[in-house]
PDB file of C-alpha atoms in Angstrom:
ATOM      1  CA  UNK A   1     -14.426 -40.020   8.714  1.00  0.00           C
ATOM      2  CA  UNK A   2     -12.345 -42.129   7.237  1.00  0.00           C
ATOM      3  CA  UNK A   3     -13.089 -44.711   4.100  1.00  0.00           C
ATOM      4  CA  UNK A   4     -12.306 -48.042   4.706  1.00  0.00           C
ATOM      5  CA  UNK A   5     -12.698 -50.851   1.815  1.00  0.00           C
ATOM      6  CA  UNK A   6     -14.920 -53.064   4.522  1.00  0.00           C
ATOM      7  CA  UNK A   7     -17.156 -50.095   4.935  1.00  0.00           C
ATOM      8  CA  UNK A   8     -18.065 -48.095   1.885  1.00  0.00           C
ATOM      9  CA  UNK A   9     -20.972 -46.320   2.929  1.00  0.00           C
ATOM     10  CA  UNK A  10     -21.920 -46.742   6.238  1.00  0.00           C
ATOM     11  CA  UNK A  11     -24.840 -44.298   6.389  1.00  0.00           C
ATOM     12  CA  UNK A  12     -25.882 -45.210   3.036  1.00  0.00           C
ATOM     13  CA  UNK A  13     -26.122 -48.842   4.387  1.00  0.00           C
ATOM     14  CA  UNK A  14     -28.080 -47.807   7.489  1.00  0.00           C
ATOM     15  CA  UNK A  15     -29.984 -45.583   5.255  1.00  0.00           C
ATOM     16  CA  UNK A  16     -31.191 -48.145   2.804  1.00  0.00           C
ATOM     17  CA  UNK A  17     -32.468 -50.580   6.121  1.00  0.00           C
ATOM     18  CA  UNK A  18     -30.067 -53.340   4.553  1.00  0.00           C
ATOM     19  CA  UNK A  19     -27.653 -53.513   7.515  1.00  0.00           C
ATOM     20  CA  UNK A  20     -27.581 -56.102   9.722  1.00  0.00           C
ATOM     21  CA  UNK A  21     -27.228 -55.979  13.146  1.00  0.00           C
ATOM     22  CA  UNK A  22     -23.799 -57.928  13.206  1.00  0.00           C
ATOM     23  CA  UNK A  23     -22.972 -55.045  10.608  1.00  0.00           C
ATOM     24  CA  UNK A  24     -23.930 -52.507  12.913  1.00  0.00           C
ATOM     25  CA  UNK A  25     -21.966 -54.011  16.206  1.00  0.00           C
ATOM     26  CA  UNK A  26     -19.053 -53.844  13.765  1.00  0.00           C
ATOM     27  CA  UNK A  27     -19.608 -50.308  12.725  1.00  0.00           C
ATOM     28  CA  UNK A  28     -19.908 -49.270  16.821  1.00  0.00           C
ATOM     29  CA  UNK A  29     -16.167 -50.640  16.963  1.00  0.00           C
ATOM     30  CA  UNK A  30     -14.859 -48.540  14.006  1.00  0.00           C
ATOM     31  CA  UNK A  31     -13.174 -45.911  14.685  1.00  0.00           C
ATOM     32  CA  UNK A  32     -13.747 -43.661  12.373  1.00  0.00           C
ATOM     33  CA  UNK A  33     -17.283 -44.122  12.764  1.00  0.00           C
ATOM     34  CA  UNK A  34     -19.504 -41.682  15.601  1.00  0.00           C
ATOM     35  CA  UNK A  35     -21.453 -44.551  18.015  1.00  0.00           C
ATOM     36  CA  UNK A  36     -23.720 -41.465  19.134  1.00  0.00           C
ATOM     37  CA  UNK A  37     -24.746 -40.898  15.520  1.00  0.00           C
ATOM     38  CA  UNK A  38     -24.721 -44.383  14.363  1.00  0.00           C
ATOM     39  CA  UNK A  39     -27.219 -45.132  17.147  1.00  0.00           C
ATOM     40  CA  UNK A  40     -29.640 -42.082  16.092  1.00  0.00           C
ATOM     41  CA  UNK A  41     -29.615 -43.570  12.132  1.00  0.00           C
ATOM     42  CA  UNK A  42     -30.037 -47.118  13.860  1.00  0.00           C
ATOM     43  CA  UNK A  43     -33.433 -45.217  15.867  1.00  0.00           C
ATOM     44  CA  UNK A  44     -34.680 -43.446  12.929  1.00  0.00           C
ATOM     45  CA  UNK A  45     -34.724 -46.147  11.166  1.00  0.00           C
ATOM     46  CA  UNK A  46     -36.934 -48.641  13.179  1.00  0.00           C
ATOM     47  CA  UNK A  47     -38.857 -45.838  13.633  1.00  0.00           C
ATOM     48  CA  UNK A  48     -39.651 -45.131  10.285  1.00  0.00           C
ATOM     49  CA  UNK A  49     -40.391 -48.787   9.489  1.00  0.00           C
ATOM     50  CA  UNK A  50     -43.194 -48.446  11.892  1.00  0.00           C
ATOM     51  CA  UNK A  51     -45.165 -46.125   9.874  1.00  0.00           C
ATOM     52  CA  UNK A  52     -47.384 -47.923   7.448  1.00  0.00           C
ATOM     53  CA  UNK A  53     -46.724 -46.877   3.597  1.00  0.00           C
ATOM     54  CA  UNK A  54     -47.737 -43.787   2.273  1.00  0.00           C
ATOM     55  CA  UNK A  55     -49.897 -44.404  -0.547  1.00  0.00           C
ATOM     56  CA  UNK A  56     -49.303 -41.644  -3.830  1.00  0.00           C
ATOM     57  CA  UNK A  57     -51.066 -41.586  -6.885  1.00  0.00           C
ATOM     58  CA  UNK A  58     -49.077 -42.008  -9.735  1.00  0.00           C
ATOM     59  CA  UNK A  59     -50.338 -38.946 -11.338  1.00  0.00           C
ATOM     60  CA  UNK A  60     -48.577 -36.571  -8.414  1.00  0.00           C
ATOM     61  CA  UNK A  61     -46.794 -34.918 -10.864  1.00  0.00           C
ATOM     62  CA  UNK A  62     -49.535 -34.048 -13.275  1.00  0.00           C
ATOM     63  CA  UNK A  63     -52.093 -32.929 -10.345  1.00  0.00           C
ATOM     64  CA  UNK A  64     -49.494 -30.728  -8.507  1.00  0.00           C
ATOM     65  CA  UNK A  65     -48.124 -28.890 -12.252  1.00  0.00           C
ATOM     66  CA  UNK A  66     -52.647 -28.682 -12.792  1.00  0.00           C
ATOM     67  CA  UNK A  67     -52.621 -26.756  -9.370  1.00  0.00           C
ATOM     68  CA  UNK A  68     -50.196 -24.716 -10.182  1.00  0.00           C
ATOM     69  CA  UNK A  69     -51.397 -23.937 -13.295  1.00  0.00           C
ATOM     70  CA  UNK A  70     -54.817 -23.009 -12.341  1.00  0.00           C
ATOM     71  CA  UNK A  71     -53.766 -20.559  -9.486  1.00  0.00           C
ATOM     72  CA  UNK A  72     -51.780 -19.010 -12.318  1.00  0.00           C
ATOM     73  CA  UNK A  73     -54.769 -18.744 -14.448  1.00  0.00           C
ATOM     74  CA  UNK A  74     -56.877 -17.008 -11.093  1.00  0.00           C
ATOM     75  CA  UNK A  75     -54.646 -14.556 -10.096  1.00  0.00           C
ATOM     76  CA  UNK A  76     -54.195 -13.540 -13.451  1.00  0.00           C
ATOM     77  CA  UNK A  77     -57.445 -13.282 -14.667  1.00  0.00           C
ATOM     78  CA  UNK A  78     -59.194 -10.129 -15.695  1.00  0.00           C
ATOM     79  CA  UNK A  79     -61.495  -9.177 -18.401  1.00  0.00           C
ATOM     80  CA  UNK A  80     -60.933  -8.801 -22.062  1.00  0.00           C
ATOM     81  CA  UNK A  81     -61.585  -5.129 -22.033  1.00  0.00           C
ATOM     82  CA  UNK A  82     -59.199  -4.442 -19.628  1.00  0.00           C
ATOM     83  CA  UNK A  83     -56.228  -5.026 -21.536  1.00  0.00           C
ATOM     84  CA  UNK A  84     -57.911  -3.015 -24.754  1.00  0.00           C
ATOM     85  CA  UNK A  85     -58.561  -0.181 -21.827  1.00  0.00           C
ATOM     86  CA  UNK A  86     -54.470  -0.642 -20.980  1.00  0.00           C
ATOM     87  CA  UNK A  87     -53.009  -0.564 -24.277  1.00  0.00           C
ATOM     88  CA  UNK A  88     -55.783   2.403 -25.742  1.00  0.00           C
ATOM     89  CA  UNK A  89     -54.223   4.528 -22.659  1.00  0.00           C
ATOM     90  CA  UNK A  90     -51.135   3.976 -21.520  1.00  0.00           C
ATOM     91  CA  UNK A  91     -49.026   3.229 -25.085  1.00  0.00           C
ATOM     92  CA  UNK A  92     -50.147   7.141 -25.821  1.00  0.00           C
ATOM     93  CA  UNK A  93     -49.039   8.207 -22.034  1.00  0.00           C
ATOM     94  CA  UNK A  94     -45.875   6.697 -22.813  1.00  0.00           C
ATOM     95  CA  UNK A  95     -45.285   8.160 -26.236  1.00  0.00           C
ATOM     96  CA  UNK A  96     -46.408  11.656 -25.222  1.00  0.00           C
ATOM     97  CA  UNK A  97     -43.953  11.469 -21.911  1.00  0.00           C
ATOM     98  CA  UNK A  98     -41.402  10.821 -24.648  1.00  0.00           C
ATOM     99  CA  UNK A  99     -42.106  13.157 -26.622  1.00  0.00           C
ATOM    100  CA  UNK A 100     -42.042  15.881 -24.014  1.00  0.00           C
ATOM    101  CA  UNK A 101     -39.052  14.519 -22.378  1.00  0.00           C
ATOM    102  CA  UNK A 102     -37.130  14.815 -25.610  1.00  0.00           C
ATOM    103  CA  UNK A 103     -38.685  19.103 -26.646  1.00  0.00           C
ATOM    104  CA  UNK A 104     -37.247  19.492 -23.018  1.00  0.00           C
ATOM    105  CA  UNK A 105     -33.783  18.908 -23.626  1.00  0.00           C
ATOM    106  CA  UNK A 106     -34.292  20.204 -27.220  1.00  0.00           C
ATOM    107  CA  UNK A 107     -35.465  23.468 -25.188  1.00  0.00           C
ATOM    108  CA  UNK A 108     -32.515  22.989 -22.639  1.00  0.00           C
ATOM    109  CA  UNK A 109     -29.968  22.695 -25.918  1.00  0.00           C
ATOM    110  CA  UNK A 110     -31.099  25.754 -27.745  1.00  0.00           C
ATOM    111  CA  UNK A 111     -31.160  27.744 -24.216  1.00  0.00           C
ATOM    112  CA  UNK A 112     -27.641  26.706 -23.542  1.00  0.00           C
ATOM    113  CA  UNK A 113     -26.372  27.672 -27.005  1.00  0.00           C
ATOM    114  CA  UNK A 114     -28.058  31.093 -27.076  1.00  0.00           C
ATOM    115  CA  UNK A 115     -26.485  31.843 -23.681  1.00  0.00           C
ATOM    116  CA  UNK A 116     -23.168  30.765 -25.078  1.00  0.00           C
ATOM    117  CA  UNK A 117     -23.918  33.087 -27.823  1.00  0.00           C
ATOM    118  CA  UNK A 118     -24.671  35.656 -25.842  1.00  0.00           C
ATOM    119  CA  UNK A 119     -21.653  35.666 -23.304  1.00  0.00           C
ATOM    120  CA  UNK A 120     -19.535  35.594 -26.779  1.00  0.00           C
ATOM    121  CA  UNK A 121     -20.709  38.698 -28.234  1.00  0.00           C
ATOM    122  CA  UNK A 122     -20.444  40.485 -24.635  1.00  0.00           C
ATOM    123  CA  UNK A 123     -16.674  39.183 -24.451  1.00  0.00           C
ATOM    124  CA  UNK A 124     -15.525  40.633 -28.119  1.00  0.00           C
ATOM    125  CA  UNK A 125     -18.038  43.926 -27.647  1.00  0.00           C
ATOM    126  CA  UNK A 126     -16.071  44.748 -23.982  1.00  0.00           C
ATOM    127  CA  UNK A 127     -12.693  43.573 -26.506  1.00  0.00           C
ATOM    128  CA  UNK A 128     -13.007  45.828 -29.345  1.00  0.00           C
ATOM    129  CA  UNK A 129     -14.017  49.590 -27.176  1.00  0.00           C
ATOM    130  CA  UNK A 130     -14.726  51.712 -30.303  1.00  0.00           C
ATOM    131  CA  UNK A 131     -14.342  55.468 -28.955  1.00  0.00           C
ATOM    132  CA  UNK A 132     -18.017  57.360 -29.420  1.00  0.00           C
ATOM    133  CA  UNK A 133     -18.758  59.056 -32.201  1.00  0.00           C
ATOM    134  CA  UNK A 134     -18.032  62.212 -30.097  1.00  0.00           C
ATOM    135  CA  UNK A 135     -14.137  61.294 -30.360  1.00  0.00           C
ATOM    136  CA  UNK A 136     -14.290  61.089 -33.614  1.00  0.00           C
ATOM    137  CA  UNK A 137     -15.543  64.741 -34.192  1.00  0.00           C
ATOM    138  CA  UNK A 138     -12.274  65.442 -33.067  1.00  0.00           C
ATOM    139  CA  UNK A 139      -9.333  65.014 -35.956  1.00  0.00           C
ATOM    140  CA  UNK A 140      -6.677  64.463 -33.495  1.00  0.00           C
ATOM    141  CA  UNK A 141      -8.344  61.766 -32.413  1.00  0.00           C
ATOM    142  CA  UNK A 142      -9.099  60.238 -35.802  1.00  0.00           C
ATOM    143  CA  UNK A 143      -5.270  60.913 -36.395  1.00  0.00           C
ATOM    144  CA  UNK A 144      -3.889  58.644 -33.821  1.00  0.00           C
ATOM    145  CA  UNK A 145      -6.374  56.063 -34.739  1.00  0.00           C
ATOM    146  CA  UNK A 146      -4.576  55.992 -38.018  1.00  0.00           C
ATOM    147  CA  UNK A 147      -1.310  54.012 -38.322  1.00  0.00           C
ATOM    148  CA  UNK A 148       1.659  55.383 -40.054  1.00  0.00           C
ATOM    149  CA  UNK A 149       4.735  53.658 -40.609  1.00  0.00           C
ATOM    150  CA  UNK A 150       7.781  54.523 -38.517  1.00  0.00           C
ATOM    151  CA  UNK A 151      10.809  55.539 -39.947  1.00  0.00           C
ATOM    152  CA  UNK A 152      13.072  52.837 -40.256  1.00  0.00           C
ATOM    153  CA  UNK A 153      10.208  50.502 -41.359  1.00  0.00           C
ATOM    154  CA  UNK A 154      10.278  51.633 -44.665  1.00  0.00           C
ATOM    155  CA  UNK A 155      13.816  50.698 -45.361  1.00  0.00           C
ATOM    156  CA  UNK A 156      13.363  47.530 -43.781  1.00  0.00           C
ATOM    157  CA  UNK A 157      10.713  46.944 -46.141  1.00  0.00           C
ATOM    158  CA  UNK A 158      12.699  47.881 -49.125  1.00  0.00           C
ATOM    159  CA  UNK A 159      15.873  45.398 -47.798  1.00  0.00           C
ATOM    160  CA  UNK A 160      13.450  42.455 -47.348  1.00  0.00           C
ATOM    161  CA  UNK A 161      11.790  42.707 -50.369  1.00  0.00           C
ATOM    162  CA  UNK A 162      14.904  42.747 -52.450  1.00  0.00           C
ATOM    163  CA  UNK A 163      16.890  39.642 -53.277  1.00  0.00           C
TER     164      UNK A 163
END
């Protein structure tokens, strides 16, 4: 649709019932203006202005918010006890689910760091084989468990040291 400054509105017109009906033959020739729907507005109208006026108090607003209000009030109503009954037992069920929530993964820490431990000391005892004590009965044994210095290390001792 297309606004033209001799129609403004044209369904705002028809709308408001201020149109008249030279206004509306005009509107029918426009072209940027749908006859089919124009007619329908120009129907609805005279048949709305057959209905007689609806009469509202002027205290909807209040009455509806009251309603509203006191279906609130219904559905949430419950004795006094009952929330005493709620917060005696469930504030403890909560607090004791924490609690036990947080020894479990205290339990599940320790656990993990004892089998760390554990795989550790199994990892340097399979490292460091001692021979049994029956090798060590035997002084050939404990002789090539001691380390003596070769040869040449000695002097090469001596030259490093010296400046």
């Amino acid at each position: 649709m297309h606004s033209d400054p001799q129609i403004p509105d044209w369904m705002e017109r028809i709308h408001s019932g201020k149109a008249t009906p030279d206004e509306v033959d005009r509107l029918r020739r426009h072209p940027g203006v749908d006859p089919a729907q124009l007619d329908e507005e120009v129907r609805l109208n005279r048949l709305l202005e057959v209905l007689p006026p609806v009469s509202v108090p002027s205290n909807l607003a209040s009455r509806v918010l009251d309603a509203i209000h006191l279906e609130a009030r219904q559905t949430r109503r419950r004795p006094r006890w009952a929330g005493w009954i709620s917060r005696i037992v469930w504030r403890p069920a909560w607090a004791l689910l924490a609690v036990a929530c947080l020894a479990l993964v205290g339990w599940r820490i320790q656990s993990q760091q004892r089998t760390t431990l554990a795989r550790s000391v199994l990892i340097v005892s399979e490292a460091t084989a001692v021979p049994g004590v029956e090798a060590l009965v035997d002084f050939e044994a404990i002789q090539w468990l001691e380390s003596r210095p070769e040869p040449g290390d000695l002097e090469l001792m001596a030259a490093l040291s010296s400046p």
